[in-house]
Every structure is written in structure tokens, then in C-alpha cells.
Coordinates of N, CA and C in Angstrom, one line a residue:
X1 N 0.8 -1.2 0.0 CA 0.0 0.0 0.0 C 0.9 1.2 0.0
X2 N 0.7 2.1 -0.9 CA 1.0 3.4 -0.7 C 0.4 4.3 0.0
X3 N 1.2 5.5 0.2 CA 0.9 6.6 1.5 C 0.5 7.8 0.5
X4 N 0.2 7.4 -0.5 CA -0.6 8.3 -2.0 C -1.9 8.8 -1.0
X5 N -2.0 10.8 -1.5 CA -3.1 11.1 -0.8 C -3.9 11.4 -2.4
X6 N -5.1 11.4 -2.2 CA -6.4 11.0 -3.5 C -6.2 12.5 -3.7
X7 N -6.2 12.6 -4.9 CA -6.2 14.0 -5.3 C -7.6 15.1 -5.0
X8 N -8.3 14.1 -4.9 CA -9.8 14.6 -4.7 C -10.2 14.9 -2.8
X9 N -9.1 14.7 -2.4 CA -9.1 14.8 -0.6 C -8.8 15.7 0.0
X10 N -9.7 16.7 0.6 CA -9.8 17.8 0.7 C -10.3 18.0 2.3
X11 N -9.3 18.9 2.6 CA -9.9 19.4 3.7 C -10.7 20.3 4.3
X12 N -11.5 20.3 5.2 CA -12.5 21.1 5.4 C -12.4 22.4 5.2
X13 N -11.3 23.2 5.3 CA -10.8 24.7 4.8 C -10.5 24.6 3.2
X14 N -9.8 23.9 2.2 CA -10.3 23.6 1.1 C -11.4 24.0 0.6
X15 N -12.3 23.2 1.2 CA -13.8 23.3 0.7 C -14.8 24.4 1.3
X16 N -14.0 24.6 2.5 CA -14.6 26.2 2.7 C -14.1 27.4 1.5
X17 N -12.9 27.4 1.4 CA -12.3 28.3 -0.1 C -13.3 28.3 -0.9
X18 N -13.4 26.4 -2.0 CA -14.3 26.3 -2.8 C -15.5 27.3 -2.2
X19 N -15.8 27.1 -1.6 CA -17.5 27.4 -1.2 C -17.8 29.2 -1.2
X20 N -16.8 29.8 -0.8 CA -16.4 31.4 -0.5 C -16.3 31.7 -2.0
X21 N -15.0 31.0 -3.0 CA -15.0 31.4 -4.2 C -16.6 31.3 -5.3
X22 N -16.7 30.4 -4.6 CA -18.5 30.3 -5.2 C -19.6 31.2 -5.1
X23 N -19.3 31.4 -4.1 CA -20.1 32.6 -3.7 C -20.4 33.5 -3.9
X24 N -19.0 34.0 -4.5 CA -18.9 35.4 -5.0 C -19.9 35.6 -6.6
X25 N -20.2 34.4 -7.1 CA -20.8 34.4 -8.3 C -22.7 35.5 -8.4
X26 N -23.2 35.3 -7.0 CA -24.6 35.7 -7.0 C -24.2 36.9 -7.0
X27 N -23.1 37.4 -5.7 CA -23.1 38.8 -6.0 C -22.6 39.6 -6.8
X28 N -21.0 39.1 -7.6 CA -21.4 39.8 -8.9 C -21.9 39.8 -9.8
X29 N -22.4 38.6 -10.1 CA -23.9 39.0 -11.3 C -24.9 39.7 -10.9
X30 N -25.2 40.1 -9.6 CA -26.4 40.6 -9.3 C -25.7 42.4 -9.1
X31 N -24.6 42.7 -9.4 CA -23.3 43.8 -9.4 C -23.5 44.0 -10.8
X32 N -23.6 43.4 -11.9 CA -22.7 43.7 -12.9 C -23.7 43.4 -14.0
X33 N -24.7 42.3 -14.1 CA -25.1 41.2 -15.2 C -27.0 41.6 -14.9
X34 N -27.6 41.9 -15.7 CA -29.4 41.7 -15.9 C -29.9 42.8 -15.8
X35 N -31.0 42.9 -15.6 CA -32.1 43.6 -15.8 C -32.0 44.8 -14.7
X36 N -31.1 43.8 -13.6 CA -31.5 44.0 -11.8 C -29.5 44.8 -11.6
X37 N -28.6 45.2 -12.9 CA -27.5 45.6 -12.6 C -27.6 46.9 -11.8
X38 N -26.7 46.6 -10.2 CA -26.5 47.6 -9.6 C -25.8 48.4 -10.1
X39 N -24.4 48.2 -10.8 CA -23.8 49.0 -11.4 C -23.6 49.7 -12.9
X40 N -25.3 50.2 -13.1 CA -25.4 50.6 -14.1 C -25.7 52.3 -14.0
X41 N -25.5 53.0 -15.2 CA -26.1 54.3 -14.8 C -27.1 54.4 -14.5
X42 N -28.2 53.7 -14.6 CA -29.3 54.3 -14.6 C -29.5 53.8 -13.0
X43 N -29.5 52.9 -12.3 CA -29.6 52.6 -11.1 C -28.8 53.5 -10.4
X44 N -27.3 54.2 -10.7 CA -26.3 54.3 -9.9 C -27.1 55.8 -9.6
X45 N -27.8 56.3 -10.7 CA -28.2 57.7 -10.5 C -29.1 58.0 -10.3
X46 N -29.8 56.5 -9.3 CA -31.0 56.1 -8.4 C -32.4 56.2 -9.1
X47 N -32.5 56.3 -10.3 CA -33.6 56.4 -11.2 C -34.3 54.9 -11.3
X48 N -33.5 54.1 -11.2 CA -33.7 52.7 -11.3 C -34.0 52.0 -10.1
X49 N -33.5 52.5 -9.0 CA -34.0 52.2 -7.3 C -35.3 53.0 -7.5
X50 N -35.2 54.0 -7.9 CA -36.8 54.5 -8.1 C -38.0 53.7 -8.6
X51 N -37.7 53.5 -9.9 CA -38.3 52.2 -10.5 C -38.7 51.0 -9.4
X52 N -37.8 50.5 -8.9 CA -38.2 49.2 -8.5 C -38.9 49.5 -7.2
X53 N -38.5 50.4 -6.6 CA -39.3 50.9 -5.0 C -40.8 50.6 -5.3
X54 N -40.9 51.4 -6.8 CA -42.3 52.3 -7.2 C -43.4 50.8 -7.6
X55 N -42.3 49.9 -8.1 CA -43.2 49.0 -9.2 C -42.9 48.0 -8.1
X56 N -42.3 47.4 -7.1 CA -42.2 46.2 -6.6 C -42.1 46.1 -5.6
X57 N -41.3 47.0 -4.9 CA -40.7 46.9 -3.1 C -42.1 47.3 -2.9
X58 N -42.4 48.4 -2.7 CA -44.2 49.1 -1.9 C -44.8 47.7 -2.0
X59 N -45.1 46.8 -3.0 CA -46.3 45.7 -2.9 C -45.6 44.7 -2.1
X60 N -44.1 44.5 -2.0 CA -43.7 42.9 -1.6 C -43.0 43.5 0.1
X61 N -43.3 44.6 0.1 CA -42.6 45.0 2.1 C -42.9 43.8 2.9
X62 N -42.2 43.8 4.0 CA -42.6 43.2 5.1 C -44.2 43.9 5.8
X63 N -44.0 45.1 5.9 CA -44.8 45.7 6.8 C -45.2 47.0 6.0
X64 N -46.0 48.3 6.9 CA -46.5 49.4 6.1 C -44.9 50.4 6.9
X65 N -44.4 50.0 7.9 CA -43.0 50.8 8.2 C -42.0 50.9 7.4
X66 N -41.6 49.6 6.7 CA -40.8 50.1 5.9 C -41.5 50.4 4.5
X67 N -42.2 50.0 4.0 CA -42.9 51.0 2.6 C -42.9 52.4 3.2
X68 N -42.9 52.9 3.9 CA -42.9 54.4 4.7 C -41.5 54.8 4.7
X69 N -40.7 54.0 5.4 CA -39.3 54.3 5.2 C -38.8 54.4 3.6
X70 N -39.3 53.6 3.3 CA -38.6 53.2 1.5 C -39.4 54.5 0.4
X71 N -40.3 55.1 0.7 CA -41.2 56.3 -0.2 C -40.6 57.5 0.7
X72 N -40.2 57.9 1.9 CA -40.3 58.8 2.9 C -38.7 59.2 2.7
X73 N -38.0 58.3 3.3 CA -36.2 58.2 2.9 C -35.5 57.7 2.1
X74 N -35.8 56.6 1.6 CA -34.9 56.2 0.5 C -35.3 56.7 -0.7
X75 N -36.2 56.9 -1.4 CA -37.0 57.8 -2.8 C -35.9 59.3 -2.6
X76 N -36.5 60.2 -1.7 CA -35.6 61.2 -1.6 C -34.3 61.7 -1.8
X77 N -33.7 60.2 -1.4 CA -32.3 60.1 -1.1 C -31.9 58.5 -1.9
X78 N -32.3 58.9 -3.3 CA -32.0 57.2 -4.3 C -30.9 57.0 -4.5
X79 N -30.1 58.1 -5.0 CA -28.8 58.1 -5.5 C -28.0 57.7 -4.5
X80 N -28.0 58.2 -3.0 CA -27.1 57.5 -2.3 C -27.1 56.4 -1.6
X81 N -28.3 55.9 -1.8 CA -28.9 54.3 -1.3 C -28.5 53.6 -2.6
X82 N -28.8 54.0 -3.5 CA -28.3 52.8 -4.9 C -26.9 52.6 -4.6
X83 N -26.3 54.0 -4.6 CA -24.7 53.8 -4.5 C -24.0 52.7 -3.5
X84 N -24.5 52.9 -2.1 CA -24.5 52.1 -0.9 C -24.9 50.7 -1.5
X85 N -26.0 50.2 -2.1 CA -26.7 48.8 -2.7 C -25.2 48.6 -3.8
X86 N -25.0 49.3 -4.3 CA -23.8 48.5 -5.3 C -23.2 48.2 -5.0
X87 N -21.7 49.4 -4.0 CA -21.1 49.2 -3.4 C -21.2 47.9 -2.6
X88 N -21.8 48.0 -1.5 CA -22.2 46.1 -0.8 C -22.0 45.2 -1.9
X89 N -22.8 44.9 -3.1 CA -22.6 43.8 -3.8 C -21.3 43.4 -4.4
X90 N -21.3 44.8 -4.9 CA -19.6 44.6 -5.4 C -18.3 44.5 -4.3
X91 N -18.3 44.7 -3.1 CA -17.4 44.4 -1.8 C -18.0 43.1 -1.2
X92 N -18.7 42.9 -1.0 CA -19.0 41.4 -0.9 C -18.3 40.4 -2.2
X93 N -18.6 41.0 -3.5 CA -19.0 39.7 -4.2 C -17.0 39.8 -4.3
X94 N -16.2 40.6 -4.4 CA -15.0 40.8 -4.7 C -14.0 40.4 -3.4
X95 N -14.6 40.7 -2.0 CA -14.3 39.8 -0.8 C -14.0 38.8 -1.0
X96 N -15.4 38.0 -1.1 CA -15.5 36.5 -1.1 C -14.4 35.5 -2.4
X97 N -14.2 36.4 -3.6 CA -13.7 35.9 -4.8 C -12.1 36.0 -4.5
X98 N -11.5 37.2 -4.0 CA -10.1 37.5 -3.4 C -9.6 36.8 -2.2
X99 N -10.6 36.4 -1.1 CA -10.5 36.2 0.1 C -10.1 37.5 1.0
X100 N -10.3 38.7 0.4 CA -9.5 39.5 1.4 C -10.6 40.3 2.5
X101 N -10.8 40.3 3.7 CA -11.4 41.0 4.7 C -12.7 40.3 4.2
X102 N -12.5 38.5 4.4 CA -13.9 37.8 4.4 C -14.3 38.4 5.6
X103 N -14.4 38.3 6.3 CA -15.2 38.3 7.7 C -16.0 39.7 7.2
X104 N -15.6 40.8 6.7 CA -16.2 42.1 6.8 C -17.0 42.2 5.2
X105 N -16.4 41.3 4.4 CA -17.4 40.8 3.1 C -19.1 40.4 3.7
X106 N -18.5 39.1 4.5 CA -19.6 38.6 5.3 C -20.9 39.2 5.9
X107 N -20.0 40.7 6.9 CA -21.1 41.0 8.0 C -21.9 41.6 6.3
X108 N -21.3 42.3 5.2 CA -21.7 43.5 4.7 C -22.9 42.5 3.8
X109 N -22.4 41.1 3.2 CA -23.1 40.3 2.6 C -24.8 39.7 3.5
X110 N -24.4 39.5 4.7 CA -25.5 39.4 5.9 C -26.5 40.6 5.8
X111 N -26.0 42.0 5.9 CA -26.6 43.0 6.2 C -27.8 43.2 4.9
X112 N -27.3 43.0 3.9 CA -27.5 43.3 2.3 C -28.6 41.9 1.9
X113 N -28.3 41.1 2.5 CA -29.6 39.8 2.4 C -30.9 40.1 3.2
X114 N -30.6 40.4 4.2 CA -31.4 40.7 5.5 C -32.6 41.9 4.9
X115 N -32.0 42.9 4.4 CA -32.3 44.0 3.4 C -33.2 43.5 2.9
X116 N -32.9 42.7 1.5 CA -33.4 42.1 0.5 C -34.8 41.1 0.8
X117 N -34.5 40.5 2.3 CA -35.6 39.8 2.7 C -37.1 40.4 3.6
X118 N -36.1 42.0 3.8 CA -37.5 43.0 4.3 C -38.3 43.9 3.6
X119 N -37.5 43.9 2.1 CA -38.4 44.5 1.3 C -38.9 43.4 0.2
X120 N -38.6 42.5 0.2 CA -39.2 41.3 -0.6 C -40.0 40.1 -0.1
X121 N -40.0 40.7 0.9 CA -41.2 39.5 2.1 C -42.1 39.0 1.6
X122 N -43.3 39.3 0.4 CA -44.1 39.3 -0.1 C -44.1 38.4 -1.3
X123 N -42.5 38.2 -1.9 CA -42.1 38.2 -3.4 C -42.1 36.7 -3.8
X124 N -42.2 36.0 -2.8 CA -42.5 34.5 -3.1 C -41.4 33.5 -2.4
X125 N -41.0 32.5 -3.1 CA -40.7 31.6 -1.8 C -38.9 31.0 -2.6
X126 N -38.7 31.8 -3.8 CA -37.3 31.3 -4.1 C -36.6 32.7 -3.5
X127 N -37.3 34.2 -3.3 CA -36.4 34.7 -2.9 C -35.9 34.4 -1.6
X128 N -36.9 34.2 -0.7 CA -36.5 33.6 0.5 C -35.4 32.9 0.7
X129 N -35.3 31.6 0.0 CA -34.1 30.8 -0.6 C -32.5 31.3 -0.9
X130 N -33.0 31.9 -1.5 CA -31.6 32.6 -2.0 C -31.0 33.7 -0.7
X131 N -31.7 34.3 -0.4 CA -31.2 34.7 0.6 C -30.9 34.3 2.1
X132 N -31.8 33.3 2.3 CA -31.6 32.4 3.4 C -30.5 32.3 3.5
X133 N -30.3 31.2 1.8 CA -28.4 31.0 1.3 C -27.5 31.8 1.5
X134 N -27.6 32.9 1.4 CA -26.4 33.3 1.2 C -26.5 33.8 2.6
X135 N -27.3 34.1 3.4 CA -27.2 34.3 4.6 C -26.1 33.3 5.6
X136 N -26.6 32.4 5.2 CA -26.0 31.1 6.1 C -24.6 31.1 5.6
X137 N -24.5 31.0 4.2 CA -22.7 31.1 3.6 C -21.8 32.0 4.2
X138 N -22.6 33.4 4.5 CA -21.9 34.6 4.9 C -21.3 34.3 6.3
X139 N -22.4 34.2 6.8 CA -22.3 33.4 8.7 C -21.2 33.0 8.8
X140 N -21.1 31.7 7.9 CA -20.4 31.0 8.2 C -19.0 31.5 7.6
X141 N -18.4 32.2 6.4 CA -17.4 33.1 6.7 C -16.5 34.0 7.8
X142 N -17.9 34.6 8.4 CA -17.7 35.1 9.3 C -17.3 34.4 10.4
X143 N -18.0 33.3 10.9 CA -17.3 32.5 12.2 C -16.0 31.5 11.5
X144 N -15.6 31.8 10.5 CA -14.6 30.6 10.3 C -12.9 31.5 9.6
X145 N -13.3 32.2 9.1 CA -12.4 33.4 8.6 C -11.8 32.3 7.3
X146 N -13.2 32.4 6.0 CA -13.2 31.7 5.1 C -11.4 32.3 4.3
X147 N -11.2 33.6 4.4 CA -10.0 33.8 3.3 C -8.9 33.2 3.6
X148 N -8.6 32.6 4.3 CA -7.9 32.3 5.2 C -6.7 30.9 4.4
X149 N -7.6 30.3 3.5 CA -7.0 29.4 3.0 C -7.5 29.7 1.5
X150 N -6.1 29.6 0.3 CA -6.5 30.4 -1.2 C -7.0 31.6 -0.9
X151 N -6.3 32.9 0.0 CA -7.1 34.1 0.0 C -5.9 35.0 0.6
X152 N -6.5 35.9 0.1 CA -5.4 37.6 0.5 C -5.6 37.8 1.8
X153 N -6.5 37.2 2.8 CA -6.8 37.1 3.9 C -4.9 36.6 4.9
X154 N -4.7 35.4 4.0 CA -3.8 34.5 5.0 C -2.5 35.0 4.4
X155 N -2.1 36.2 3.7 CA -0.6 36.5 3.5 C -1.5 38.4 3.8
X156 N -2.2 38.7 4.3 CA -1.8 39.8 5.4 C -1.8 39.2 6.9
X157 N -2.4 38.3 7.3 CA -1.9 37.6 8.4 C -1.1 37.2 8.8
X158 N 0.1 36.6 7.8 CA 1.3 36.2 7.8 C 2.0 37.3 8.2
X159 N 2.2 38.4 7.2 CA 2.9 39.2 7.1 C 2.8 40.3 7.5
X160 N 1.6 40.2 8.8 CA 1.6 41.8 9.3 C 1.4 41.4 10.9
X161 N 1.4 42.3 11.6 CA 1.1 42.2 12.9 C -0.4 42.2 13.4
X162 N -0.7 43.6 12.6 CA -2.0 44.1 12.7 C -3.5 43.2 13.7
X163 N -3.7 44.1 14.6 CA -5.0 43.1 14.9 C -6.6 43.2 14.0
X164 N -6.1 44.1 13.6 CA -7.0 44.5 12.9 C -7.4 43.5 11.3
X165 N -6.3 42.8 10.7 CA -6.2 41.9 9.7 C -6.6 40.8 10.5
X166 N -6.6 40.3 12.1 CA -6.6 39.1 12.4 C -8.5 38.9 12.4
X167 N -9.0 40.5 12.6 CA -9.8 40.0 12.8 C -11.4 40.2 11.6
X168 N -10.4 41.2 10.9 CA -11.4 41.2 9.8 C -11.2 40.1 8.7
X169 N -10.0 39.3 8.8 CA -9.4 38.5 7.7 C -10.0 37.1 8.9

């Protein structure tokens, strides 16, 4: 018998990598790719957060509080809430793909699902899904410090002191 390890044998941080680099796929297509691009002009210059408030968030809210909040503050102030909604997707989705400041990809990935599940409460039962998902993936970045292996996470930890890298990485 040989002491040959299976090429396909992987250890549990391995497969956390895999799973982090995977990740990053919802959020930059949902950044970059469709109907729903955050990072387009027309969303970035909140015309397009206007649109969807007007045509979809108001019917699918959780409650009549935030449709109040969402017509009252965010309408008024589109452009800088669209900007903030891109931003997140694209720092999460580029986190998770890099490994670098998973843990702070995470909370911002957590915050930005949570979002998406209080104004889409209404919206049916795959959005739920998806964000449940990525809720749980994020989590668990966060309690495991996914960059950490295949990530820019584990050569600023190497190579710095910083507590601040220990703990955002």
C-alpha cells in the first residue's frame, strides 16, 4: 500500500475556499449582469432604485414601516442608497472571490440579504431561498475566517502584525 493522498481529498478549509469562491458568483452578477445591474447608470443615479421601490418593493414589504421608510427616505435620497446597494454587492462579491477581509465581506453580505428579505417579504418563496443561502454562507465566513486558505486574507496575516487583519481576515 501506498501513502498516496487521493487528489480529490480535501480538507474542510479547502472546501470552505471552494464554497467562499462560489459565492462570489450571486453577488457579482447581481453587481454587474441583468435587468437588476447595480452597477449601471441608470440605477447608480438612483432612477432605477426609483423604478423598482415604485413598481415592486411598496407591494412585496414586510410591513406598512418600511414602505414608509422606503417612499419617505430612500425615494428622496436614491442616489445615495443605490450607490450604498452597489457598493455592498460589489465588496462582498469581490471579498468573497479575493479572500481578502472575508469576515467584513460577510457581515456586509449578511446586512444586504437581510435588506433584500424585508423588502421582498411578499415576493415568493425562491427569494426567501436565495437569501436564506447566502445568509448562512456569509455566517459562516464570518465564524470561520473563510480567506484564510486560497485568500489575501492569509498573506496579510502572515505578514503583518495588525490586529485589525486578524480580525477582519
Amino acid at each position: 500500500m501506498t501513502d498516496k493522498k487521493c487528489p480529490c481529498d480535501f480538507s474542510a478549509k479547502q472546501a470552505l475556499a471552494i464554497l467562499r469562491i462560489l459565492t462570489c458568483y450571486p453577488w457579482l452578477s447581481g453587481a454587474f449582469y441583468g435587468k437588476d445591474a447595480k452597477v449601471s447608470m441608470d440605477f447608480i443615479f438612483g432612477s432605477g432604485l426609483i423604478d423598482r421601490i415604485n413598481e415592486g418593493f411598496i407591494h412585496t414589504a414586510l410591513n406598512p414601516a418600511i414602505v414608509n421608510f422606503l417612499t419617505k427616505v430612500v425615494v428622496p435620497h436614491a442616489s445615495i442608497f443605490a450607490f450604498m446597494l452597489a457598493l455592498g454587492e460589489v465588496a462582498a462579491g469581490l471579498s468573497f472571490l479575493f479572500g481578502l477581509f472575508t469576515r467584513l465581506g460577510g457581515v456586509i453580505a449578511i446586512l444586504h440579504s437581510v435588506v433584500n428579505l424585508l423588502v421582498l417579504w411578499n415576493a415568493g418563496p425562491e427569494t426567501f431561498g436565495q437569501n436564506y443561502l447566502l445568509i448562512i454562507t456569509a455566517l459562516t465566513f464570518v465564524l470561520c475566517g473563510a480567506g484564510r486558505v486560497w485568500g489575501l486574507d492569509s498573506l496579510l496575516i502572515t505578514h503583518t502584525k495588525s490586529r485589525f487583519f486578524r480580525i477582519t481576515g
